[in-house]
XYZ file of C-alpha atoms in Angstrom:
328
model
C 38.509 -25.176 37.127
C 38.766 -25.880 33.400
C 35.438 -27.746 33.522
C 33.775 -24.792 35.228
C 35.110 -22.370 32.593
C 33.936 -24.624 29.793
C 30.478 -24.891 31.340
C 30.330 -21.118 31.766
C 31.405 -20.594 28.179
C 28.755 -23.042 26.972
C 26.087 -21.292 29.015
C 27.175 -17.920 27.627
C 27.094 -19.327 24.108
C 23.609 -20.742 24.639
C 22.439 -17.400 25.964
C 23.821 -15.538 22.944
C 22.108 -18.008 20.605
C 18.822 -17.513 22.441
C 19.188 -13.746 22.110
C 19.774 -13.817 18.334
C 16.389 -12.615 17.103
C 15.163 -13.691 13.668
C 15.882 -11.057 11.037
C 13.083 -9.753 8.803
C 13.508 -7.174 6.053
C 10.314 -5.324 5.121
C 10.269 -3.321 1.868
C 7.763 -0.450 1.863
C 5.920 0.666 -1.265
C 6.796 4.320 -0.734
C 8.771 6.670 1.502
C 8.534 6.776 5.289
C 5.094 8.199 6.091
C 1.948 7.382 8.071
C 0.771 5.107 5.241
C 3.069 2.549 6.929
C 2.596 3.647 10.542
C 1.665 0.197 11.850
C 5.112 -1.191 11.083
C 6.978 1.725 12.641
C 4.748 1.511 15.715
C 5.408 -2.230 16.056
C 9.132 -1.484 15.919
C 8.950 1.463 18.330
C 6.631 -0.176 20.867
C 8.638 -3.399 21.037
C 5.958 -5.605 19.432
C 8.515 -7.125 17.037
C 11.048 -7.568 19.800
C 8.437 -9.383 21.906
C 8.049 -11.851 19.011
C 11.840 -12.348 18.915
C 12.159 -10.492 15.615
C 14.841 -8.092 14.412
C 12.925 -6.099 11.781
C 14.544 -3.711 9.310
C 12.097 -1.398 7.524
C 13.314 -0.357 4.071
C 11.639 2.818 2.743
C 10.597 2.930 -0.896
C 10.685 5.833 -3.319
C 10.244 6.846 -6.962
C 13.231 4.737 -8.061
C 12.387 1.641 -6.012
C 10.109 -1.136 -7.320
C 9.133 -3.351 -4.356
C 8.505 -6.351 -6.603
C 12.039 -6.101 -8.010
C 13.525 -5.774 -4.518
C 11.857 -8.938 -3.234
C 12.596 -10.793 -6.489
C 16.279 -9.979 -6.026
C 16.328 -11.209 -2.427
C 16.593 -7.722 -0.941
C 13.553 -8.215 1.302
C 11.641 -11.060 2.967
C 8.265 -9.368 2.708
C 6.994 -6.326 0.838
C 4.072 -3.907 0.976
C 2.413 -3.777 -2.441
C -0.897 -3.047 -4.138
C -2.679 -6.193 -5.306
C -2.983 -5.138 -9.000
C 0.805 -4.826 -9.268
C 1.324 -8.065 -7.326
C -1.101 -10.060 -9.483
C 0.322 -8.592 -12.693
C 3.826 -9.539 -11.522
C 2.602 -13.046 -10.630
C 1.152 -13.567 -14.098
C 4.466 -12.462 -15.588
C 6.357 -15.076 -13.582
C 7.137 -13.553 -10.170
C 5.218 -15.798 -7.739
C 4.109 -13.296 -5.100
C 1.597 -14.441 -2.484
C -0.544 -12.212 -0.264
C -0.092 -13.358 3.353
C -1.985 -10.521 5.092
C -4.137 -7.488 4.267
C -3.933 -4.694 6.883
C -5.784 -2.252 4.569
C -9.497 -2.995 4.239
C -10.392 -0.087 1.941
C -8.800 1.751 -0.966
C -7.644 5.343 -0.574
C -7.331 6.014 -4.291
C -9.373 8.677 -6.033
C -9.442 11.042 -8.993
C -9.454 14.711 -7.997
C -10.787 17.182 -10.596
C -11.362 20.896 -11.007
C -15.083 21.509 -10.592
C -15.036 24.475 -13.006
C -14.218 22.127 -15.906
C -17.848 20.987 -15.803
C -17.010 17.490 -14.622
C -19.851 16.300 -12.387
C -19.959 12.543 -13.005
C -17.585 9.839 -14.306
C -19.206 10.030 -17.754
C -17.944 13.619 -17.996
C -14.320 12.442 -17.926
C -14.333 11.759 -21.681
C -12.381 14.239 -23.807
C -10.322 15.339 -20.776
C -6.699 15.146 -19.714
C -6.279 12.923 -16.683
C -3.143 12.540 -14.582
C -2.384 8.894 -13.811
C 0.402 7.252 -11.822
C 2.216 4.446 -13.583
C 4.690 1.794 -12.334
C 1.769 -0.561 -11.593
C -0.481 2.081 -10.045
C -2.285 2.684 -13.351
C -4.035 -0.702 -13.401
C -7.188 0.235 -11.408
C -7.596 3.400 -13.523
C -7.319 1.515 -16.810
C -9.934 -0.993 -15.649
C -12.274 1.813 -14.595
C -12.003 3.592 -17.957
C -12.614 0.307 -19.766
C -15.782 -0.284 -17.761
C -16.947 3.247 -18.642
C -16.265 2.544 -22.330
C -13.680 5.319 -22.431
C -10.498 4.782 -24.449
C -7.156 5.812 -22.947
C -5.551 6.263 -26.367
C -6.271 9.980 -26.672
C -8.845 12.738 -26.322
C -12.154 12.352 -28.076
C -15.856 11.878 -27.550
C -15.105 8.478 -26.034
C -11.479 8.908 -25.112
C -9.154 10.606 -22.633
C -5.603 11.838 -22.791
C -3.580 10.102 -20.096
C -0.854 12.261 -18.598
C 1.872 10.244 -16.892
C 1.738 11.877 -13.500
C 4.777 12.238 -11.295
C 4.382 11.829 -7.569
C 3.187 15.382 -7.026
C 0.087 17.483 -7.724
C 1.617 20.019 -10.111
C -0.365 18.936 -13.204
C -3.621 19.943 -11.491
C -2.311 23.142 -9.947
C -0.782 24.216 -13.270
C -3.936 23.237 -15.196
C -2.026 20.726 -17.316
C -4.685 18.171 -16.356
C -8.386 18.397 -15.589
C -8.022 15.649 -12.970
C -5.169 13.898 -11.230
C -4.685 10.742 -9.186
C -4.644 11.345 -5.437
C -4.804 9.317 -2.253
C -7.348 10.322 0.377
C -4.511 10.519 2.910
C -1.820 12.278 0.887
C -1.978 14.110 -2.446
C -5.521 15.435 -1.985
C -4.275 17.355 1.037
C -1.293 18.631 -0.923
C -3.793 20.271 -3.284
C -5.643 21.811 -0.325
C -2.368 22.961 1.244
C -1.535 24.716 -2.037
C -4.472 27.058 -1.371
C -7.265 25.304 -3.257
C -10.633 25.270 -1.474
C -12.410 21.888 -1.211
C -15.491 23.313 -2.931
C -13.365 24.067 -6.013
C -12.818 20.332 -6.456
C -14.831 17.226 -7.203
C -13.492 13.813 -6.261
C -14.289 10.275 -7.414
C -13.272 7.603 -4.937
C -12.511 4.245 -6.517
C -14.422 2.617 -3.635
C -17.571 4.545 -4.609
C -17.161 3.669 -8.292
C -17.050 -0.048 -7.573
C -13.559 -0.420 -9.035
C -11.497 -0.284 -5.850
C -8.674 -2.786 -5.658
C -6.782 -3.915 -2.576
C -3.862 -1.748 -1.515
C -0.918 -2.167 0.844
C -1.054 -5.903 1.397
C 1.906 -7.953 2.627
C 3.494 -10.220 0.004
C 6.185 -12.893 0.045
C 7.680 -15.228 -2.546
C 5.697 -18.460 -2.844
C 8.732 -20.735 -2.555
C 9.519 -19.359 0.921
C 6.162 -20.614 2.202
C 7.535 -24.162 1.861
C 10.010 -23.375 4.646
C 8.419 -23.969 8.102
C 10.924 -21.613 9.764
C 10.000 -18.810 7.340
C 6.278 -19.440 7.875
C 6.755 -19.275 11.653
C 8.700 -16.038 11.289
C 5.978 -14.481 9.126
C 3.266 -15.530 11.565
C 5.074 -13.655 14.330
C 5.735 -10.712 12.016
C 2.070 -10.373 11.002
C 0.851 -10.723 14.592
C 3.184 -7.956 15.789
C 2.441 -5.770 12.745
C -1.311 -5.941 13.320
C -0.776 -4.990 16.967
C 1.096 -1.994 15.598
C -1.736 -1.097 13.242
C -4.439 -1.302 15.892
C -2.283 0.767 18.277
C -1.872 3.355 15.506
C -5.636 3.469 14.892
C -6.256 4.103 18.601
C -3.376 6.583 19.015
C -3.146 8.377 15.658
C -1.219 11.443 16.823
C 1.328 9.374 18.734
C 1.667 7.047 15.737
C 2.361 10.045 13.495
C 5.088 11.196 15.903
C 6.692 7.743 15.719
C 6.676 7.957 11.915
C 8.334 11.379 12.090
C 11.013 9.982 14.415
C 11.826 7.397 11.746
C 11.852 9.800 8.800
C 15.561 10.003 7.977
C 14.826 12.384 5.078
C 13.355 15.035 7.351
C 10.885 15.815 4.560
C 7.684 15.077 6.463
C 5.831 17.596 8.596
C 3.905 16.994 11.794
C 0.654 18.486 10.449
C 0.729 16.401 7.270
C 1.579 13.137 9.046
C -1.090 13.559 11.733
C -3.693 14.280 9.079
C -2.442 11.337 7.003
C -2.644 8.996 9.981
C -6.248 10.006 10.721
C -7.171 9.219 7.086
C -5.156 5.985 6.950
C -6.928 4.770 10.111
C -10.203 4.869 8.155
C -8.709 2.472 5.596
C -7.213 -0.036 8.035
C -10.314 -0.031 10.258
C -12.297 -3.212 9.829
C -9.314 -5.399 8.993
C -7.769 -7.775 11.498
C -5.052 -8.515 8.946
C -6.707 -11.481 7.237
C -7.506 -11.082 3.543
C -11.231 -11.054 2.772
C -11.911 -13.466 -0.068
C -14.781 -11.251 -1.279
C -12.443 -8.240 -1.478
C -9.917 -10.382 -3.339
C -12.538 -11.538 -5.858
C -13.689 -7.942 -6.394
C -10.105 -6.916 -7.128
C -9.606 -9.784 -9.573
C -12.899 -9.012 -11.334
C -11.958 -5.331 -11.671
C -8.605 -6.283 -13.172
C -10.043 -8.883 -15.552
C -12.641 -6.355 -16.744
C -9.916 -4.304 -18.391
C -11.387 -4.606 -21.890
C -8.879 -5.084 -24.699
C -5.915 -4.630 -22.361
C -6.793 -6.266 -19.026
C -4.278 -6.093 -16.197
C -4.382 -9.864 -15.866
C -5.649 -12.247 -18.509
C -6.814 -15.149 -16.359
C -8.003 -15.949 -12.840
C -4.908 -16.206 -10.628
C -4.196 -19.397 -8.722
C -2.379 -19.556 -5.398
C -2.083 -15.767 -5.148
C -3.071 -15.594 -1.480
C -3.024 -17.726 1.644
C -4.580 -17.660 5.103
C -1.879 -19.948 6.507
C -0.066 -17.024 8.103
C -3.046 -15.075 9.463
C -4.875 -18.194 10.687
C -1.954 -18.928 13.010
C -1.034 -15.312 13.766
C -4.464 -14.009 14.700
C -6.232 -16.987 16.289
């Protein structure tokens, strides 16, 4: 009898071990919204569970720096823009891009048309709203390439207004232009009652200074651990299933995001519209980083004139080890 009980206990123990899914903490770049729909979909649709993963999604916010979170061990993997990741790497935080769900950049400058701005050259002697905390890097590179100083207004200079994460500076005419994303802040301006034909926009993609956004990054040292690599391969595979599901079912994906919004701040209309715009940016990516897109980003950042975002060509800043195994 005792032998039978022991055997049963051992079997139960083995079963519980088998059921203990591998934990993954994902730090988002910003708050819960359709910008990150693929991850919430993968969680909701059981794609992570099918890969034996227990994923916790950590929302970001104005007081959260993803690079600091992962540096402090608060996350296994983080969503970050490549300019911030490469700048952090050069400063000593060895972040490595393991996957790139976003193919295109959603960043743009949105301006009042009645200011007379019709082309990038017209931006000189204006006040431009710019996000900081690492988001300013593509803008600074763009201005440098245009030969426009960011030290103050003038014939060849602009006044840079440190923009909060809202569109008030444009609406209140404190700035001639502000930073917006195609899927978010631009629509906040429209929702405030501004007609599209009152605005002119300059997409970073169109200006040839787009840099990669919303990639997945881990600490380099963790890639020496085969168990971590295996876990990330499963995580990326499930995440990309989530992203492709979201592209094909944008309204349902937006509903899943809303279900996960603990703040209650998001609205159905805004999230559905955001998801339809985000799908345009993730389309064309299977999750693997394009080396050409990477080189374009690096070139844009190195072309920053007297104050480049990075000062030398990065080494070891990306790997296909994860996506090669996850997607093939």
